[in-house]
GROMACS .gro file of C-alpha atoms in nm:
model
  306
    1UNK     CA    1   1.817  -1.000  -1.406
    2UNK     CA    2   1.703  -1.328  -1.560
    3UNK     CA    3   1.311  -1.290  -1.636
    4UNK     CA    4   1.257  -1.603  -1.395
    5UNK     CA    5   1.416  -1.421  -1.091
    6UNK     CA    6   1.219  -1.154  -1.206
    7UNK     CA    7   0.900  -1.318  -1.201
    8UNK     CA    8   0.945  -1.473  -0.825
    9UNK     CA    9   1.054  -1.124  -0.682
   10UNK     CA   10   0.735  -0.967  -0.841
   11UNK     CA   11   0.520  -1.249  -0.747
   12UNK     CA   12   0.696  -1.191  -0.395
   13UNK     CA   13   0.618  -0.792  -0.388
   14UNK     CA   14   0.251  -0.877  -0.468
   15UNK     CA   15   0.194  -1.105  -0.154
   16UNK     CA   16   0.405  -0.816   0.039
   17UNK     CA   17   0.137  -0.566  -0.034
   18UNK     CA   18  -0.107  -0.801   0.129
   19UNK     CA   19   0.115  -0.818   0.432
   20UNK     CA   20   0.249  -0.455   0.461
   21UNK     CA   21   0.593  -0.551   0.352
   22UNK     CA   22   0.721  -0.430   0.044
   23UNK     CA   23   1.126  -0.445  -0.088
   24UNK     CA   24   1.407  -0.211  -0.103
   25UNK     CA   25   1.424  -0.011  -0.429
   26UNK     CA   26   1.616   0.216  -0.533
   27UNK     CA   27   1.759   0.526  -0.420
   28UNK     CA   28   1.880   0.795  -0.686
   29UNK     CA   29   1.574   0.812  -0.922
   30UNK     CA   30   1.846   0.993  -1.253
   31UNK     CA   31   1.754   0.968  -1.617
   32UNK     CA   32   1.980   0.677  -1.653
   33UNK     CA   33   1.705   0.405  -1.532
   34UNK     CA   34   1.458   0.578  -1.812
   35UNK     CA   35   1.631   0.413  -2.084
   36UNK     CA   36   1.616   0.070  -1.921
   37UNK     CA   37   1.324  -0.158  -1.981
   38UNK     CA   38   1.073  -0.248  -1.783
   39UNK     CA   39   1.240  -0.549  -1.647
   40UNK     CA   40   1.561  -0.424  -1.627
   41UNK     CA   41   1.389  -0.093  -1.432
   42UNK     CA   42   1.237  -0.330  -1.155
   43UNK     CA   43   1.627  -0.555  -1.131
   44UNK     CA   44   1.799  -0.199  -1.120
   45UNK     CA   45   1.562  -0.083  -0.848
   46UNK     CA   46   1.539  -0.372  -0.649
   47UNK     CA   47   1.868  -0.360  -0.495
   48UNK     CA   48   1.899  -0.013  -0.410
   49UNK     CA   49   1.728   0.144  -0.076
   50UNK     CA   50   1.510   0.431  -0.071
   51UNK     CA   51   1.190   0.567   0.083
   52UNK     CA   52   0.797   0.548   0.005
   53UNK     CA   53   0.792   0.902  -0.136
   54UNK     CA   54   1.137   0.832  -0.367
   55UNK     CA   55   1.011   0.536  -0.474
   56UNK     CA   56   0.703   0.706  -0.598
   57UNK     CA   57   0.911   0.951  -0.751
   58UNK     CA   58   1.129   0.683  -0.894
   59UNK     CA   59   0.841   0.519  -1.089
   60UNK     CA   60   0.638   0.782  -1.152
   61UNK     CA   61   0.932   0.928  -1.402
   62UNK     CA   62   0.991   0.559  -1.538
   63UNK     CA   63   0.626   0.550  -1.637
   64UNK     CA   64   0.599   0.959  -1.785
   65UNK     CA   65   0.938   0.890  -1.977
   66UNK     CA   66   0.936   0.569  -2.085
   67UNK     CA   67   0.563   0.426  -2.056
   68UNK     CA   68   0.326   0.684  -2.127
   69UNK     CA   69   0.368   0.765  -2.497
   70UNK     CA   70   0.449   0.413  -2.658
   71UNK     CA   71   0.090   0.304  -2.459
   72UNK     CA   72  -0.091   0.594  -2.522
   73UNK     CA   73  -0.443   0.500  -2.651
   74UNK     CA   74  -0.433   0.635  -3.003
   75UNK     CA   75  -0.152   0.372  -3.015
   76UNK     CA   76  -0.275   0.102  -2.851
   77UNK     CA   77  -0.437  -0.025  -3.131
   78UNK     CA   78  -0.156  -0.076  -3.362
   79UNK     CA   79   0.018  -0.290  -3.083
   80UNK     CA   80   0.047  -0.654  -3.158
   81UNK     CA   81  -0.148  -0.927  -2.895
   82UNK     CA   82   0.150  -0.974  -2.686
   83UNK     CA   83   0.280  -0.621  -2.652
   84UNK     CA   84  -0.045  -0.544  -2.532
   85UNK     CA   85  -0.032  -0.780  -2.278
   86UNK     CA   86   0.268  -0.668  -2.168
   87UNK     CA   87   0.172  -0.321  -2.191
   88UNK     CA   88  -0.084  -0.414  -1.888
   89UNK     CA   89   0.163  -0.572  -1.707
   90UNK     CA   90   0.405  -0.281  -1.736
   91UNK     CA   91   0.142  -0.051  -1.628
   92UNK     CA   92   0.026  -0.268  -1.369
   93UNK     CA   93   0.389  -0.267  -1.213
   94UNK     CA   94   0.368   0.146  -1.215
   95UNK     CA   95   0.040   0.090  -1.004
   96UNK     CA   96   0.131  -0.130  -0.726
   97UNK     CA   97   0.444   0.090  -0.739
   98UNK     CA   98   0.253   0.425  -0.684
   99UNK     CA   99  -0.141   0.371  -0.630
  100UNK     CA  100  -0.122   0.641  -0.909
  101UNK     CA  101  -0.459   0.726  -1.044
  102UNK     CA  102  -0.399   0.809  -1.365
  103UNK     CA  103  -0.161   0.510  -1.448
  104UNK     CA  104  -0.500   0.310  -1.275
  105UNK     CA  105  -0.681   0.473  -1.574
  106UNK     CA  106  -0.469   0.398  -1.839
  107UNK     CA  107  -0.466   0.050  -1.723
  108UNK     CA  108  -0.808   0.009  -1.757
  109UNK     CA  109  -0.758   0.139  -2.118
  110UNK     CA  110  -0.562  -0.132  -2.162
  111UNK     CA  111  -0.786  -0.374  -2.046
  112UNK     CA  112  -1.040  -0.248  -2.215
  113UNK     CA  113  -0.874  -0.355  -2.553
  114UNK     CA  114  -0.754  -0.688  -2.443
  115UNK     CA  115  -1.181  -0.707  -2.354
  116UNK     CA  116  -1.235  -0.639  -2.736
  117UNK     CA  117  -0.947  -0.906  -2.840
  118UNK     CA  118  -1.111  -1.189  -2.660
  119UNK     CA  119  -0.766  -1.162  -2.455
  120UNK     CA  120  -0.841  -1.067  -2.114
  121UNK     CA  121  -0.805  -1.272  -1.869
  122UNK     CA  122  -0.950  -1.315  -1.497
  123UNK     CA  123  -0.649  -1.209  -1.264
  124UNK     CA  124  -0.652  -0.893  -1.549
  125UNK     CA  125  -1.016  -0.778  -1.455
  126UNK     CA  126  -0.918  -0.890  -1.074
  127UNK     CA  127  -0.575  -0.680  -1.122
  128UNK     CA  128  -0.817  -0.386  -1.302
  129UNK     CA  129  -1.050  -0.380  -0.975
  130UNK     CA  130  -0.760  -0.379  -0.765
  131UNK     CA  131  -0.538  -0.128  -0.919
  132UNK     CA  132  -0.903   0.167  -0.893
  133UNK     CA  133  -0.990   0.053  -0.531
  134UNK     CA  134  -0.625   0.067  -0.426
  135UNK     CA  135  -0.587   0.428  -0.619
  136UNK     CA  136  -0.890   0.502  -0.479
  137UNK     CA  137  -1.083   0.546  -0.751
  138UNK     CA  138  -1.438   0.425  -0.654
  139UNK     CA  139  -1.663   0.519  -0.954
  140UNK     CA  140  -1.468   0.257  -1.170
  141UNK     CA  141  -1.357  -0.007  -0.896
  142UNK     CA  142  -1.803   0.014  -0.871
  143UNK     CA  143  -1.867  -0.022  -1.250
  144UNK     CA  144  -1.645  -0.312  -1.302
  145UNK     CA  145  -1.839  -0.497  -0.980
  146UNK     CA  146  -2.194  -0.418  -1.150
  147UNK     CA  147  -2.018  -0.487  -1.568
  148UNK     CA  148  -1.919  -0.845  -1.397
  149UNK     CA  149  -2.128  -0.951  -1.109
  150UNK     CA  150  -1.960  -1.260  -0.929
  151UNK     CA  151  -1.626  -1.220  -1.096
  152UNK     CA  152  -1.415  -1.059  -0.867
  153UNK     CA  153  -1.341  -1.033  -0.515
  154UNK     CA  154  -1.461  -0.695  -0.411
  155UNK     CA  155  -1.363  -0.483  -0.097
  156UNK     CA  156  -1.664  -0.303   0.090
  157UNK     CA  157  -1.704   0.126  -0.013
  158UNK     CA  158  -1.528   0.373   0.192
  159UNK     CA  159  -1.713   0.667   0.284
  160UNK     CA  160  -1.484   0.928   0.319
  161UNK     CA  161  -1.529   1.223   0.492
  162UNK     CA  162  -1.549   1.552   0.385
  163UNK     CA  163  -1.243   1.669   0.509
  164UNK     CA  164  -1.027   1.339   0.461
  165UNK     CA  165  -0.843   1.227   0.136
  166UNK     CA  166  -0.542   1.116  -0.041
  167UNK     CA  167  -0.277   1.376   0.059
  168UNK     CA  168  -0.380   1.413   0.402
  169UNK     CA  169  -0.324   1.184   0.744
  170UNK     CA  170  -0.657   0.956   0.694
  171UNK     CA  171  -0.757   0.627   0.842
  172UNK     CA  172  -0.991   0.412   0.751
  173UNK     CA  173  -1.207   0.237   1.052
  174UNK     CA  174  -1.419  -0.057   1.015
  175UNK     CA  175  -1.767  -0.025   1.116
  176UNK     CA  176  -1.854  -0.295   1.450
  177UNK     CA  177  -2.001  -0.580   1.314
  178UNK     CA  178  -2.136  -0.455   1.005
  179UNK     CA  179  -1.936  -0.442   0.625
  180UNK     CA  180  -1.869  -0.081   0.607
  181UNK     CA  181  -1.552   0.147   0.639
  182UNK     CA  182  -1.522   0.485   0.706
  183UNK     CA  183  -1.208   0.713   0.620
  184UNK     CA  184  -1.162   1.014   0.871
  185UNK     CA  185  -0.883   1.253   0.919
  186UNK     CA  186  -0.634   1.218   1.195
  187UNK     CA  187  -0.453   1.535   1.274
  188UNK     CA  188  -0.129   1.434   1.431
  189UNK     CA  189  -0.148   1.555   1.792
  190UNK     CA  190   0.057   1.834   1.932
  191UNK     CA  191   0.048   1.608   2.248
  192UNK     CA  192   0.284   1.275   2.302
  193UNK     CA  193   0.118   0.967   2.075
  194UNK     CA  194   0.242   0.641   1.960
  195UNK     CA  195   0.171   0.491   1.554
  196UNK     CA  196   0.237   0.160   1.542
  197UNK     CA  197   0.211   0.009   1.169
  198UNK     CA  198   0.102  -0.357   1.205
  199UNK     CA  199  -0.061  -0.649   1.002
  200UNK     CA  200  -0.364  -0.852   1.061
  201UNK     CA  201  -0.151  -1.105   0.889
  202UNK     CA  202   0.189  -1.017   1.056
  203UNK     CA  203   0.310  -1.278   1.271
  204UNK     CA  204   0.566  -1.012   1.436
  205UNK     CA  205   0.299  -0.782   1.481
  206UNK     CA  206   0.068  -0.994   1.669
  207UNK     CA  207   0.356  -1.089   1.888
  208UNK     CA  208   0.407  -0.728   1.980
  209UNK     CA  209   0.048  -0.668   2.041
  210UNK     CA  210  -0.011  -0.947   2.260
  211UNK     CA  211   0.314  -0.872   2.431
  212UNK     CA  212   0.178  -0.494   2.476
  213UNK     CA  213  -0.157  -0.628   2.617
  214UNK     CA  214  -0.010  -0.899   2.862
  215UNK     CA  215   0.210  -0.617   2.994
  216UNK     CA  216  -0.049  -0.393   3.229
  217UNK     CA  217   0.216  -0.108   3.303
  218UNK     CA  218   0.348  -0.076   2.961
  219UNK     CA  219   0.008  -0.006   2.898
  220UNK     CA  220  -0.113   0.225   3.140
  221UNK     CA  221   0.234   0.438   2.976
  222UNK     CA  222   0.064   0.464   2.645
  223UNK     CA  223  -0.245   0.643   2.814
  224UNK     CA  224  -0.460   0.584   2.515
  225UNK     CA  225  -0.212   0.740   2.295
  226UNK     CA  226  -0.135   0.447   2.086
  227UNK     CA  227  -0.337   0.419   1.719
  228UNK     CA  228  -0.263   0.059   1.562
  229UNK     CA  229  -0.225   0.170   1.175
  230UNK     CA  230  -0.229  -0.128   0.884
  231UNK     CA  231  -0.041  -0.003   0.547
  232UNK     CA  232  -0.219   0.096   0.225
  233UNK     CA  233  -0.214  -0.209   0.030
  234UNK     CA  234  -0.289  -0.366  -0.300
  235UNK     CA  235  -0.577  -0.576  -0.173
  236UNK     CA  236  -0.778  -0.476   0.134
  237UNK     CA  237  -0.840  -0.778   0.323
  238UNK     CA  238  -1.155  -0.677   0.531
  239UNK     CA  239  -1.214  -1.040   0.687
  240UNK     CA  240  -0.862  -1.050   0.871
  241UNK     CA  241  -0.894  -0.718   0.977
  242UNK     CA  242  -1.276  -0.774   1.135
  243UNK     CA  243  -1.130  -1.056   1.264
  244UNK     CA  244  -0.797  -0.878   1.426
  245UNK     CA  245  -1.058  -0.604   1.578
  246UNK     CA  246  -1.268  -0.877   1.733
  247UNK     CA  247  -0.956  -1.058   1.924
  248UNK     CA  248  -0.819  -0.737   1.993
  249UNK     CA  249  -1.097  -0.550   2.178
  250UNK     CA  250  -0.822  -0.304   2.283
  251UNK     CA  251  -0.583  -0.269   2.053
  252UNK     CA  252  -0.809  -0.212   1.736
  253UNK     CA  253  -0.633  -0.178   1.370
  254UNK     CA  254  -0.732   0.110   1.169
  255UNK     CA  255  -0.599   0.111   0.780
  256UNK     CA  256  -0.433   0.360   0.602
  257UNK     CA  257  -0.630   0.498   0.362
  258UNK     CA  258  -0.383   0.645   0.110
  259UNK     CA  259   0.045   0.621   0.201
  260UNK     CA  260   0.081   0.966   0.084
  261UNK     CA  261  -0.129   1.089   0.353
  262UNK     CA  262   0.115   0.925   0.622
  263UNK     CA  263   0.471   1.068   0.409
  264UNK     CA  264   0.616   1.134   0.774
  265UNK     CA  265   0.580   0.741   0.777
  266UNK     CA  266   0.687   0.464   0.568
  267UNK     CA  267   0.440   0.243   0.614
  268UNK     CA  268   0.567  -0.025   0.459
  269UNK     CA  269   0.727  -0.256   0.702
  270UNK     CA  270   0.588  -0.435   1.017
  271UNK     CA  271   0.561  -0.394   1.310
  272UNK     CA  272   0.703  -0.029   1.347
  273UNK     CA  273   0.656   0.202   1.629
  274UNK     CA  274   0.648   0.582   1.631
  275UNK     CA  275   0.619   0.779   1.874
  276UNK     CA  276   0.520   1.136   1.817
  277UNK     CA  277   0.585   1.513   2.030
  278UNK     CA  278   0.497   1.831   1.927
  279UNK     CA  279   0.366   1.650   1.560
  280UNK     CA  280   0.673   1.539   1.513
  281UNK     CA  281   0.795   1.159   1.517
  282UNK     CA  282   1.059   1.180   1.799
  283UNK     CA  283   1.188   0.830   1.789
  284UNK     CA  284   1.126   0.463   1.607
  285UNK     CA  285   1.148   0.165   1.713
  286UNK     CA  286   1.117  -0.120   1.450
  287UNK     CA  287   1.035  -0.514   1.470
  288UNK     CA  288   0.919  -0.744   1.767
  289UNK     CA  289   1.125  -1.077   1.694
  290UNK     CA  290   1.052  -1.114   2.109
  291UNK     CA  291   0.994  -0.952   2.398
  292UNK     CA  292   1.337  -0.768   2.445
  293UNK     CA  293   1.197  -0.584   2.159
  294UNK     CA  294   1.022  -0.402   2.490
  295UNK     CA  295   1.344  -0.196   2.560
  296UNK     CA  296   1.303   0.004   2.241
  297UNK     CA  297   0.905   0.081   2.267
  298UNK     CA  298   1.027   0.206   2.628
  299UNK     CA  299   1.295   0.433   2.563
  300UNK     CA  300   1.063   0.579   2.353
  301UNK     CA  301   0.768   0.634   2.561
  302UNK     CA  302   1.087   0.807   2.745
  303UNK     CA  303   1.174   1.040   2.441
  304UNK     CA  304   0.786   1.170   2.454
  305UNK     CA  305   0.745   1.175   2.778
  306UNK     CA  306   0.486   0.918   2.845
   0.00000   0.00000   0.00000
């Protein structure tokens, strides 16, 4: 893949994790991608279909077979100015990849040196911030903030609760009218209940929403069973959600607070219902181009029994 098309598809996965919509990679995660580069990794992967989890998987081997030892730190040093920089952009891709926290750490050694070079840049620190809060690590997402006051677009803390977390089910609600967000567990019910993943910045997904609150028996089917449920993303945009709470009194958006907590999910795409029995998803219905879309969150309301 030429490093131009390259370039635009990355540039296009980055404004996908702001929107919830991220591309098809690949599906067998063999040795044989290991030996590729980075660049030739991503152009392999690209075309190839494959799940949230396998992805993971996928890039999590890349990065222990192929990243981890020539960008360890006792050789970081010995790298020349542009390897380095590459290095962070390498490890960077792992990140958005996997909101892997210790590829988040090793990126920040990485910054760190560029720091001491006189190399860093501003969208590096930004990246830095991004990569910890997205990984959820808070403790260094915080010390960057306080290191460089007014440099960087911060999101608000999470206060998680005690029995929430990365590997379990786990939204994160915004506080009414105040900056504050609170991650809490949510047990998927033994009884019928509908997930819908949507975007504050999805056009499709407001369309389905305002279809689903114009239509008063629709409604009534759902019974209060329906959780609105925004993907884990890169950046957490806490304005347009606010905002989507406040014009949507009754369809509020809560945010995933880690994807691997959701792995019966891929909570990538938007808008994408489904609708749970017994804990388990029964049927999905995907996309709202317009309102025939309807058929498909009916039949299954029908497959749960609502």
């Amino acid at each position: 893949m030429a490093h131009s098309s390259f370039v635009a598809r990355r540039r296009a996965l980055q404004l996908a994790a702001g929107l919830g919509v991220y591309a098809a990679l690949a599906r067998q995660s063999g040795a044989a991608t290991r030996d590729l580069t980075p660049e030739e990794f991503a152009g392999r992967t690209w075309s190839e279909d494959l799940s949230q989890a396998e992805a993971t998987l996928r890039y999590q081997a890349y990065y222990t077979h192929q990243l981890r030892r020539p960008y360890a730190p006792a050789r970081l040093a010995s790298l020349p100015d542009l390897a380095l920089v590459k290095a962070f952009d390498d490890l960077f891709r792992i990140v958005f990849h996997t909101a892997d926290q210790d590829v988040a750490r090793h990126l920040l050694q990485v910054h760190a040196l560029l720091r001491q070079r006189g190399l860093g840049t501003p969208a590096q620190l930004q990246g830095c911030y991004d990569a910890c809060y997205y990984a959820r690590l808070f403790a260094p997402a915080a010390q960057l903030a306080l290191r460089f006051p007014g440099q960087l677009e911060t999101s608000p803390p999470i206060h998680v609760a005690a029995d929430a977390g990365i590997a379990v089910p786990t939204l994160i609600r915004l506080a009414s009218g105040r900056r504050e967000l609170y991650a809490t567990r949510y047990p998927i019910p033994q009884r019928p209940a509908v997930i819908m993943i949507g975007d504050a910045g999805c056009h499709f997904s407001r369309a389905a929403t305002d279809a689903l609150a114009r239509d008063a028996a629709l409604m009534r089917r759902f019974d209060g069973a329906l959780q609105l449920l925004a993907p884990h993303a890169l950046r957490l945009r806490f304005d347009a959600y606010a905002q989507w709470n406040a014009d949507h009194p009754a369809l509020p958006m809560a945010i995933a607070y880690h994807w691997r907590g959701w792995s019966m999910l891929d909570v990538r795409s938007t808008p994408v219902f489904y609708f749970f029995n017994g804990g388990k998803v029964r049927h999905v219905a995907a996309g709202w181009r317009d309102d025939t879309a309807r058929a498909g969150v009916v039949a299954g309301l029908d497959a749960i029994g609502l």
